[in-house]
CSV table of C-alpha atoms in Angstrom, one decimal:
chain,number,residue,atom,x,y,z
A,4,MET,CA,-14.1,-7.4,-11.3
A,5,GLN,CA,-16.1,-7.1,-8.0
A,6,THR,CA,-16.9,-10.3,-6.1
A,7,ALA,CA,-20.7,-9.6,-6.6
A,8,HIS,CA,-20.2,-10.3,-10.3
A,9,LEU,CA,-18.1,-13.4,-10.0
A,10,ARG,CA,-20.8,-16.1,-10.2
A,11,GLY,CA,-20.7,-17.8,-13.5
A,12,HIS,CA,-17.7,-15.8,-14.7
A,13,SER,CA,-15.0,-17.9,-16.4
A,14,VAL,CA,-11.3,-17.1,-16.9
A,15,ASP,CA,-8.3,-18.9,-18.3
A,16,LEU,CA,-6.3,-18.7,-15.1
A,17,ALA,CA,-7.1,-18.1,-11.5
A,18,ILE,CA,-4.3,-17.2,-9.1
A,19,ILE,CA,-4.8,-17.7,-5.4
A,20,GLY,CA,-2.5,-15.2,-3.7
A,21,ALA,CA,-1.6,-11.6,-4.5
A,22,GLY,CA,1.9,-11.4,-3.1
A,23,ILE,CA,5.0,-10.6,-5.0
A,24,VAL,CA,5.0,-14.0,-6.8
A,25,GLY,CA,1.2,-14.1,-7.4
A,26,THR,CA,1.2,-10.7,-9.0
A,27,SER,CA,4.2,-11.5,-11.1
A,28,ILE,CA,2.4,-14.6,-12.4
A,29,ALA,CA,-0.6,-12.4,-13.2
A,30,VAL,CA,1.5,-10.0,-15.3
A,31,ALA,CA,3.2,-12.8,-17.2
A,32,ALA,CA,-0.1,-14.6,-17.9
A,33,ALA,CA,-1.9,-11.4,-19.0
A,34,GLN,CA,1.0,-10.6,-21.3
A,35,ARG,CA,0.5,-13.9,-23.0
A,36,GLY,CA,-3.2,-13.0,-23.7
A,37,LEU,CA,-4.7,-15.2,-20.9
A,38,SER,CA,-7.7,-13.9,-19.0
A,39,VAL,CA,-6.7,-13.7,-15.4
A,40,ALA,CA,-8.3,-13.3,-11.9
A,41,VAL,CA,-6.3,-13.0,-8.7
A,42,ILE,CA,-7.9,-13.8,-5.4
A,43,ASP,CA,-6.5,-12.9,-2.0
A,44,ALA,CA,-7.9,-12.8,1.5
A,45,ASN,CA,-6.0,-9.6,2.3
A,46,PRO,CA,-7.4,-6.2,1.4
A,47,THR,CA,-4.4,-5.1,-0.7
A,48,PRO,CA,-1.8,-6.9,-2.9
A,49,GLY,CA,1.5,-7.6,-1.1
A,50,PHE,CA,-0.2,-7.4,2.3
A,51,GLY,CA,0.7,-10.9,3.4
A,52,SER,CA,4.2,-12.5,3.8
A,53,THR,CA,5.5,-10.2,1.1
A,54,SER,CA,5.1,-7.2,3.5
A,55,ALA,CA,7.1,-9.1,6.1
A,56,SER,CA,10.0,-9.7,3.7
A,57,ALA,CA,13.4,-8.1,4.1
A,58,GLY,CA,13.3,-7.4,0.4
A,59,ILE,CA,16.8,-8.8,-0.2
A,60,VAL,CA,18.0,-9.2,-3.8
A,61,ARG,CA,21.1,-11.3,-3.5
A,62,VAL,CA,22.8,-13.1,-6.4
A,63,HIS,CA,24.7,-15.7,-4.4
A,64,ALA,CA,23.1,-19.0,-3.7
A,65,GLY,CA,24.0,-22.6,-3.0
A,66,ASP,CA,22.4,-23.8,-6.3
A,67,LEU,CA,23.0,-22.6,-9.9
A,68,ALA,CA,19.3,-22.0,-10.8
A,69,SER,CA,18.5,-19.7,-7.9
A,70,SER,CA,21.6,-17.6,-8.4
A,71,LEU,CA,21.0,-17.3,-12.1
A,72,MET,CA,17.3,-16.3,-11.7
A,73,SER,CA,18.3,-13.7,-9.2
A,74,HIS,CA,21.0,-12.4,-11.5
A,75,GLU,CA,18.4,-12.1,-14.3
A,76,SER,CA,16.0,-10.3,-12.0
A,77,VAL,CA,18.6,-7.7,-11.0
A,78,PHE,CA,18.2,-6.2,-14.4
A,79,ALA,CA,14.5,-5.6,-13.7
A,80,TRP,CA,15.0,-4.4,-10.2
A,81,LYS,CA,17.5,-1.8,-11.3
A,82,HIS,CA,15.0,-0.3,-13.7
A,83,TRP,CA,11.9,-1.2,-11.7
A,84,ARG,CA,9.7,1.9,-12.6
A,85,ASP,CA,10.2,1.2,-16.3
A,86,PHE,CA,9.9,-2.6,-15.9
A,87,VAL,CA,6.4,-2.2,-14.3
A,88,GLY,CA,5.5,0.9,-16.2
A,89,VAL,CA,4.7,3.1,-13.2
A,90,PRO,CA,3.7,6.6,-14.2
A,91,ALA,CA,6.0,9.4,-12.8
A,92,SER,CA,3.1,10.6,-10.6
A,93,GLU,CA,2.8,7.3,-8.8
A,94,ALA,CA,5.1,5.7,-6.2
A,95,ALA,CA,7.3,2.9,-7.4
A,96,ALA,CA,9.5,0.5,-5.3
A,97,GLU,CA,13.1,1.4,-5.3
A,98,PHE,CA,16.1,-1.0,-5.5
A,99,VAL,CA,19.1,0.1,-3.5
A,100,GLN,CA,22.2,-1.5,-4.9
A,101,CYS,CA,24.4,-1.6,-1.8
A,102,GLY,CA,26.2,-4.9,-2.5
A,103,THR,CA,26.5,-7.9,-0.3
A,104,PHE,CA,29.4,-9.0,1.9
A,105,ILE,CA,29.4,-12.6,3.0
A,106,LEU,CA,31.7,-13.1,6.0
A,107,GLU,CA,33.5,-16.4,6.4
A,108,ASP,CA,31.8,-18.8,8.7
A,109,HIS,CA,32.4,-22.1,10.4
A,110,ASN,CA,31.0,-24.1,7.4
A,111,GLU,CA,33.4,-23.0,4.7
A,112,THR,CA,30.6,-21.8,2.4
A,113,LEU,CA,32.4,-19.0,0.6
A,114,ASP,CA,34.1,-21.3,-1.8
A,115,LYS,CA,30.8,-23.0,-2.6
A,116,TYR,CA,29.1,-19.7,-3.4
A,117,ALA,CA,32.1,-18.6,-5.4
A,118,ALA,CA,31.9,-21.7,-7.5
A,119,VAL,CA,28.2,-21.1,-8.3
A,120,LEU,CA,28.8,-17.4,-9.1
A,121,GLU,CA,31.7,-18.3,-11.4
A,122,ALA,CA,29.7,-21.0,-13.2
A,123,ASN,CA,27.0,-18.4,-13.8
A,124,GLY,CA,29.3,-15.7,-15.0
A,125,ILE,CA,28.3,-13.4,-12.1
A,126,GLY,CA,30.9,-10.9,-10.9
A,127,PHE,CA,32.3,-11.3,-7.4
A,128,SER,CA,35.5,-10.8,-5.5
A,129,PHE,CA,37.3,-12.1,-2.4
A,130,LEU,CA,38.4,-9.6,0.2
A,131,ASP,CA,41.1,-10.1,2.9
A,132,HIS,CA,40.7,-8.9,6.4
A,133,ASP,CA,42.4,-5.5,5.9
A,134,THR,CA,40.4,-4.7,2.7
A,135,LEU,CA,37.2,-5.8,4.4
A,136,GLN,CA,37.9,-3.5,7.3
A,137,GLU,CA,38.4,-0.6,4.9
A,138,GLU,CA,35.1,-1.3,3.3
A,139,LEU,CA,33.2,-1.7,6.6
A,140,PRO,CA,35.0,0.7,9.0
A,141,TRP,CA,32.0,0.5,11.4
A,142,ALA,CA,32.2,-3.3,11.8
A,143,ASP,CA,34.0,-5.2,14.5
A,144,LEU,CA,35.6,-8.1,12.5
A,145,ASP,CA,36.5,-10.3,15.4
A,146,LYS,CA,35.4,-13.9,15.2
A,147,PHE,CA,32.6,-14.3,17.8
A,148,GLY,CA,31.0,-17.6,16.7
A,149,PRO,CA,29.7,-20.1,16.6
A,150,PRO,CA,26.4,-18.4,17.1
A,151,ALA,CA,25.2,-18.4,20.7
A,152,HIS,CA,22.3,-16.9,22.7
A,153,PRO,CA,23.2,-13.7,24.6
A,154,ASP,CA,22.1,-15.4,27.8
A,155,SER,CA,24.8,-18.1,27.4
A,156,GLU,CA,28.4,-18.1,28.6
A,157,GLU,CA,29.5,-19.0,25.0
A,158,PHE,CA,28.1,-15.6,23.8
A,159,TRP,CA,30.5,-13.7,26.1
A,160,LYS,CA,33.6,-15.7,25.4
A,161,GLU,CA,36.7,-13.9,24.0
A,162,PRO,CA,36.9,-13.6,20.2
A,163,ASP,CA,38.7,-16.5,18.5
A,164,GLY,CA,40.8,-14.5,16.0
A,165,VAL,CA,39.4,-12.3,13.2
A,166,ILE,CA,37.4,-12.6,10.0
A,167,GLU,CA,40.1,-13.3,7.5
A,168,ARG,CA,38.1,-13.1,4.3
A,169,ALA,CA,34.8,-12.3,2.8
A,170,LEU,CA,33.0,-12.7,-0.6
A,171,HIS,CA,31.6,-9.5,-2.1
A,172,THR,CA,28.9,-9.2,-4.8
A,173,ALA,CA,28.5,-5.6,-6.0
A,174,SER,CA,25.2,-6.2,-7.9
A,175,SER,CA,23.2,-7.2,-4.8
A,176,GLY,CA,20.9,-4.9,-2.8
A,177,TYR,CA,17.4,-4.6,-1.4
A,178,VAL,CA,14.0,-3.1,-1.8
A,179,ALA,CA,12.9,-1.3,1.3
A,180,ASP,CA,9.1,-1.6,0.5
A,181,PRO,CA,8.4,-5.1,-0.7
A,182,ALA,CA,4.7,-4.6,-0.5
A,183,LEU,CA,4.8,-1.6,-2.8
A,184,ALA,CA,6.7,-3.8,-5.4
A,185,ALA,CA,3.8,-6.2,-5.4
A,186,GLN,CA,1.3,-3.4,-5.7
A,187,ASN,CA,3.3,-2.1,-8.7
A,188,LEU,CA,3.0,-5.5,-10.3
A,189,ALA,CA,-0.7,-5.7,-9.5
A,190,GLN,CA,-1.3,-2.3,-11.2
A,191,LYS,CA,0.6,-3.5,-14.3
A,192,ALA,CA,-1.5,-6.7,-14.3
A,193,ARG,CA,-4.7,-4.6,-14.1
A,194,ARG,CA,-3.6,-2.5,-17.0
A,195,LEU,CA,-3.2,-5.7,-19.0
A,196,GLY,CA,-6.7,-6.8,-18.2
A,197,ALA,CA,-6.2,-8.9,-15.0
A,198,HIS,CA,-8.9,-8.7,-12.3
A,199,PHE,CA,-8.3,-8.7,-8.6
A,200,VAL,CA,-10.7,-10.0,-6.0
A,201,MET,CA,-9.4,-8.8,-2.7
A,202,GLY,CA,-10.7,-9.5,0.8
A,203,GLN,CA,-12.0,-12.9,-0.2
A,204,ARG,CA,-10.8,-16.3,0.9
A,205,VAL,CA,-11.2,-19.5,-1.3
A,206,VAL,CA,-13.1,-21.9,0.8
A,207,GLY,CA,-13.8,-24.7,-1.7
A,208,ALA,CA,-12.5,-26.1,-5.0
A,209,SER,CA,-13.9,-28.7,-7.4
A,210,ARG,CA,-13.7,-29.6,-11.0
A,211,GLY,CA,-16.8,-29.4,-13.1
A,212,ALA,CA,-18.0,-31.8,-15.9
A,213,GLY,CA,-16.0,-29.8,-18.5
A,214,GLY,CA,-12.8,-30.1,-16.5
A,215,HIS,CA,-12.8,-26.4,-15.4
A,216,TRP,CA,-12.1,-25.5,-11.7
A,217,GLN,CA,-14.9,-24.1,-9.6
A,218,LEU,CA,-13.5,-21.9,-6.8
A,219,SER,CA,-16.0,-21.1,-4.1
A,220,LEU,CA,-15.4,-17.9,-2.2
A,221,GLN,CA,-16.3,-17.1,1.4
A,222,ASP,CA,-19.1,-14.7,0.3
A,223,GLY,CA,-20.8,-17.5,-1.7
A,224,ASP,CA,-19.6,-16.4,-5.1
A,225,VAL,CA,-18.0,-18.9,-7.5
A,226,LEU,CA,-15.3,-18.4,-10.0
A,227,GLU,CA,-14.7,-20.8,-12.9
A,228,SER,CA,-11.2,-21.2,-14.3
A,229,ALA,CA,-9.6,-23.5,-16.8
A,230,SER,CA,-6.4,-23.5,-14.7
A,231,VAL,CA,-5.5,-22.4,-11.1
A,232,VAL,CA,-2.2,-21.5,-9.4
A,233,ASN,CA,-1.7,-21.8,-5.7
A,234,ALA,CA,0.5,-18.9,-4.8
A,235,ALA,CA,-1.1,-18.4,-1.4
A,236,GLY,CA,2.1,-18.2,0.7
A,237,PRO,CA,1.4,-19.2,4.3
A,238,ALA,CA,-2.1,-20.3,3.3
A,239,SER,CA,-0.8,-22.6,0.5
A,240,ILE,CA,-0.9,-25.8,2.6
A,241,GLU,CA,-4.6,-25.3,3.1
A,242,VAL,CA,-5.1,-24.3,-0.5
A,243,ASN,CA,-3.3,-27.5,-1.6
A,244,ARG,CA,-5.8,-29.4,0.6
A,245,LEU,CA,-8.8,-27.7,-1.1
A,246,LEU,CA,-7.4,-28.4,-4.5
A,247,GLY,CA,-6.6,-32.1,-3.6
A,248,VAL,CA,-3.0,-31.8,-4.6
A,249,GLY,CA,0.3,-32.6,-2.8
A,250,ASN,CA,0.0,-36.3,-2.4
A,251,ASP,CA,2.8,-37.0,-4.8
A,252,PHE,CA,5.2,-34.2,-3.6
A,253,THR,CA,8.6,-35.5,-2.6
A,254,VAL,CA,9.5,-32.2,-0.9
A,255,GLY,CA,7.8,-31.3,2.4
A,256,GLN,CA,6.4,-27.9,3.3
A,257,ARG,CA,5.9,-26.0,6.5
A,258,ILE,CA,4.8,-22.6,7.9
A,259,ILE,CA,7.1,-20.8,10.2
A,260,ARG,CA,6.9,-17.4,12.0
A,261,GLN,CA,9.9,-15.2,11.3
A,262,GLU,CA,10.9,-11.9,13.0
A,263,LEU,CA,12.8,-9.0,11.5
A,264,HIS,CA,14.2,-6.3,13.8
A,265,HIS,CA,15.1,-2.7,13.2
A,266,VAL,CA,18.2,-1.4,15.0
A,267,THR,CA,19.7,2.0,14.9
A,268,ALA,CA,23.4,3.0,15.0
A,269,SER,CA,24.5,5.9,17.2
A,270,ASP,CA,27.4,6.8,15.0
A,271,GLU,CA,27.5,7.5,11.2
A,272,ILE,CA,27.5,4.4,9.1
A,273,LYS,CA,29.7,4.8,6.1
A,274,ASN,CA,29.2,2.4,3.2
A,275,PRO,CA,26.3,0.5,4.7
A,276,ALA,CA,25.7,-2.9,2.9
A,277,HIS,CA,23.9,-6.2,3.1
A,278,ILE,CA,25.9,-8.4,5.4
A,279,VAL,CA,25.6,-12.2,5.5
A,280,ASP,CA,27.2,-13.0,8.9
A,281,GLY,CA,27.5,-16.8,9.3
A,282,ASP,CA,29.9,-16.3,12.2
A,283,LEU,CA,27.0,-14.9,14.2
A,284,GLY,CA,24.1,-16.6,12.4
A,285,ILE,CA,22.4,-13.4,11.3
A,286,ASN,CA,22.1,-11.2,8.2
A,287,PHE,CA,21.3,-7.6,8.0
A,288,ARG,CA,20.7,-4.8,5.5
A,289,PRO,CA,20.6,-1.0,5.7
A,290,GLU,CA,17.3,0.5,6.9
A,291,GLY,CA,16.9,4.2,6.6
A,292,LYS,CA,19.8,6.6,7.1
A,293,ASP,CA,21.3,5.1,10.3
A,294,GLY,CA,19.8,1.7,10.9
A,295,PHE,CA,19.7,-1.9,9.9
A,296,MET,CA,17.1,-4.6,9.5
A,297,VAL,CA,18.3,-7.7,11.2
A,298,GLY,CA,17.1,-11.3,10.8
A,299,SER,CA,18.1,-14.8,11.5
A,300,SER,CA,20.1,-16.9,8.9
A,301,GLY,CA,18.4,-20.0,10.3
A,302,ASP,CA,21.0,-21.0,12.8
A,303,PRO,CA,19.8,-23.6,15.4
A,304,VAL,CA,20.3,-21.0,18.2
A,305,ASP,CA,17.2,-19.2,16.9
A,306,GLY,CA,15.1,-22.3,16.6
A,307,GLU,CA,12.1,-22.5,14.3
A,308,GLU,CA,8.6,-21.5,15.4
A,309,LEU,CA,6.2,-23.7,13.5
A,310,ILE,CA,2.7,-22.4,12.9
A,311,SER,CA,-0.3,-24.7,12.3
A,312,ASP,CA,-2.9,-22.1,11.6
A,313,SER,CA,-1.9,-19.3,9.2
A,314,ASN,CA,-4.8,-17.2,10.4
A,315,THR,CA,-3.6,-17.0,14.0
A,316,TYR,CA,-0.2,-15.8,15.0
A,317,ARG,CA,1.6,-12.9,16.8
A,318,SER,CA,2.5,-10.3,14.2
A,319,ASP,CA,4.6,-8.0,16.4
A,320,ALA,CA,8.3,-8.6,17.2
A,321,THR,CA,8.9,-10.1,20.6
A,322,ARG,CA,11.4,-8.9,23.1
A,323,GLU,CA,13.0,-12.4,23.3
A,324,GLY,CA,13.5,-12.5,19.5
A,325,TRP,CA,14.9,-8.9,19.5
A,326,TYR,CA,17.3,-9.7,22.3
A,327,ARG,CA,18.6,-12.8,20.6
A,328,GLN,CA,19.1,-11.3,17.1
A,329,ALA,CA,19.8,-7.6,17.8
A,330,GLY,CA,22.1,-8.7,20.6
A,331,ARG,CA,24.2,-10.6,18.2
A,332,ALA,CA,24.2,-7.8,15.7
A,333,ALA,CA,25.5,-5.4,18.3
A,334,ARG,CA,28.7,-7.5,18.5
A,335,ARG,CA,29.4,-6.9,14.8
A,336,ILE,CA,28.2,-3.2,14.9
A,337,PRO,CA,29.4,-1.8,18.3
A,338,SER,CA,27.6,1.5,17.7
A,339,LEU,CA,24.1,0.0,17.7
A,340,ALA,CA,21.9,1.8,20.2
A,341,LEU,CA,19.7,-1.0,21.4
A,342,THR,CA,16.4,0.1,22.9
A,343,ALA,CA,14.4,-1.5,25.7
A,344,ILE,CA,11.3,-1.9,23.4
A,345,PRO,CA,11.8,-4.1,20.3
A,346,LYS,CA,11.0,-2.5,17.0
A,347,GLY,CA,10.3,-4.8,14.1
A,348,VAL,CA,7.8,-7.0,12.3
A,349,ALA,CA,6.9,-10.7,12.3
A,350,GLY,CA,5.4,-12.6,9.4
A,351,LEU,CA,4.7,-16.1,8.3
A,352,TYR,CA,6.9,-17.8,5.8
A,353,ASP,CA,5.9,-20.7,3.6
A,354,VAL,CA,9.0,-22.8,3.2
A,355,THR,CA,10.0,-26.2,1.9
A,356,ASP,CA,12.5,-28.8,3.2
A,357,ASP,CA,15.3,-27.3,1.2
A,358,TRP,CA,14.2,-23.6,1.2
A,359,LEU,CA,13.8,-23.8,-2.6
A,360,PRO,CA,10.4,-23.1,-4.2
A,361,ILE,CA,8.1,-25.5,-6.0
A,362,PHE,CA,7.1,-24.0,-9.3
A,363,ASP,CA,5.3,-26.9,-11.0
A,364,LYS,CA,2.2,-28.6,-12.2
A,365,THR,CA,0.5,-31.1,-9.9
A,366,ASP,CA,-1.2,-34.4,-10.3
A,367,GLN,CA,-4.6,-32.6,-10.7
A,368,PRO,CA,-5.2,-31.4,-14.3
A,369,GLY,CA,-5.0,-27.6,-14.6
A,370,ALA,CA,-3.7,-27.1,-11.0
A,371,PHE,CA,-0.2,-25.5,-10.5
A,372,VAL,CA,1.8,-24.4,-7.5
A,373,ALA,CA,4.2,-21.5,-6.8
A,374,ILE,CA,4.9,-22.3,-3.2
A,375,GLY,CA,7.8,-22.4,-0.7
A,376,THR,CA,8.7,-18.9,-1.9
A,377,SER,CA,8.6,-17.0,1.4
A,378,GLY,CA,11.9,-15.6,2.6
A,379,ASN,CA,13.8,-16.7,-0.5
A,380,GLN,CA,12.1,-15.8,-3.7
A,381,PHE,CA,11.3,-12.1,-3.4
A,382,LYS,CA,14.5,-11.5,-5.4
A,383,THR,CA,13.5,-13.6,-8.3
A,384,ALA,CA,9.9,-12.3,-8.6
A,385,PRO,CA,10.5,-10.5,-11.9
A,386,VAL,CA,11.5,-13.9,-13.5
A,387,ALA,CA,9.3,-16.3,-11.5
A,388,GLY,CA,6.1,-15.3,-13.2
A,389,ASP,CA,7.4,-16.0,-16.7
A,390,PHE,CA,8.9,-19.3,-15.4
A,391,LEU,CA,5.6,-20.6,-14.1
A,392,VAL,CA,3.5,-19.3,-17.0
A,393,ASP,CA,5.8,-21.1,-19.4
A,394,LEU,CA,4.8,-24.3,-17.6
A,395,ILE,CA,1.2,-23.5,-17.7
A,396,VAL,CA,1.1,-22.7,-21.4
A,397,ALA,CA,3.1,-25.9,-22.2
A,398,GLN,CA,0.6,-27.9,-20.2
A,399,MET,CA,-2.3,-26.2,-22.1
A,400,ASN,CA,-0.5,-27.3,-25.3
A,401,GLY,CA,-0.4,-30.9,-24.2
A,402,VAL,CA,3.2,-31.1,-23.0
A,403,ASN,CA,3.9,-33.3,-20.0
A,404,THR,CA,6.5,-31.3,-18.2
A,405,ASP,CA,7.3,-34.2,-15.8
A,406,GLU,CA,8.5,-36.2,-18.7
A,407,HIS,CA,9.7,-33.3,-20.8
A,408,PRO,CA,11.0,-30.5,-18.7
A,409,LEU,CA,11.2,-27.1,-20.3
A,410,GLU,CA,14.3,-25.0,-20.9
A,411,VAL,CA,13.5,-21.5,-19.8
A,412,ARG,CA,15.7,-18.9,-21.4
A,413,LEU,CA,17.0,-16.0,-19.3
A,414,GLU,CA,17.7,-13.3,-21.9
A,415,GLU,CA,19.8,-10.9,-19.9
A,416,ALA,CA,22.0,-13.6,-18.4
A,417,GLY,CA,22.2,-15.4,-21.8
A,418,GLN,CA,21.6,-18.8,-20.2
A,419,SER,CA,18.8,-21.3,-19.6
A,420,ILE,CA,17.5,-23.3,-16.7
A,421,GLN,CA,15.3,-26.4,-16.6
A,422,THR,CA,11.9,-26.3,-15.0
A,423,SER,CA,12.8,-29.6,-13.3
A,424,VAL,CA,15.0,-27.9,-10.7
A,425,PHE,CA,11.9,-26.6,-8.9
A,426,SER,CA,9.8,-29.7,-9.5
A,427,ARG,CA,7.5,-31.1,-6.8
A,428,LEU,CA,9.1,-34.5,-7.5
A,429,ARG,CA,12.8,-33.4,-7.1
A,430,THR,CA,15.3,-34.8,-4.7
A,431,VAL,CA,15.6,-32.4,-1.7
A,432,ASN,CA,18.5,-30.0,-2.6
A,433,ASP,CA,21.0,-29.0,0.0
A,434,GLY,CA,21.7,-25.8,-1.8
A,435,GLY,CA,18.6,-23.8,-0.7
A,436,MET,CA,19.0,-20.9,1.7
A,437,ARG,CA,16.8,-18.2,3.2
A,438,GLY,CA,17.3,-14.5,2.6
């Protein structure tokens, strides 16, 4: 579908946003037989905040539902080419199952993660210091924390003992090219009949006499849709305003700028893995043959750069951010060869108060949201689309999911979760986490 042919065209579902979540919703909806149109201001699917994601697929979480959805998604990530039906002649995103090591921190989170993993039947193990050192011979396992800025005296203080234990999940990993994963999903959605309208921003929204949504695009065209999903990532606050939704939300939302930094090791790294380093307030995963992608775990030492306009921000990594995060990584990985010029990427993240998404209906008929997903829901994308489409179909069938939450079955995991856990009306959950 080209934008020149949109005027007067009607679909069952319009999805605003062609990131990893929006494209997953498009696939799920098209598989149910719904006519679908996806609208995005970027020229290519996955070109927004998805492209600035670290692509981590971790199964540990502070809440049961996030962990279980990620565990379910691992089955898709491990067989991604088959899952999205990418022909052998085309490029498909690749999942690298490197495992995750969560180092003990100053908040005693390991036992909390272990309890969630055990409740969900997800395999994990505890490692003592000596075993951890054998697994990660390239790492300095001294205790350097709490996290501090490299300019401060606290950063240079002598280590206070060693990391005594860590939690390991073997099934975790990462996808090095998150944008390609979204493009793979978009291609699958197209094969199922979904239409993509790229390079167009939604500038207006209203409901016609028949109750259908009228979405006005920047070039003057109008798309009519029975239902609409806001999956616009960093632009989702503005899209909520256009749709007239959000007034009843009990969970707040904000847009932050997030940097990821590429660092290279001068020595061979044996058994590279995803490391969650609460002692230093960072996490990092392998990048290429001899490097790591480093990002903040949200410690106060990194602050939070709030963005008011999602169209205007600095997209390159800053020297200050590189110095603060890569400098801490160099304490854990002594062989890092830090360069004078930062190498990395910056993107905008759409996050909620508890770093958990809102997958829900709204107080406007036919309007749904899949927001607060940046930096935390790439891992669950294979499941997130079905989760939200279950809500949409139930609403179309007259079910009030506020009063009657759905039980969504996760077939591979053999368990179910309630849609209410990601409700817009939930009590803020302290189990959410970035990464």
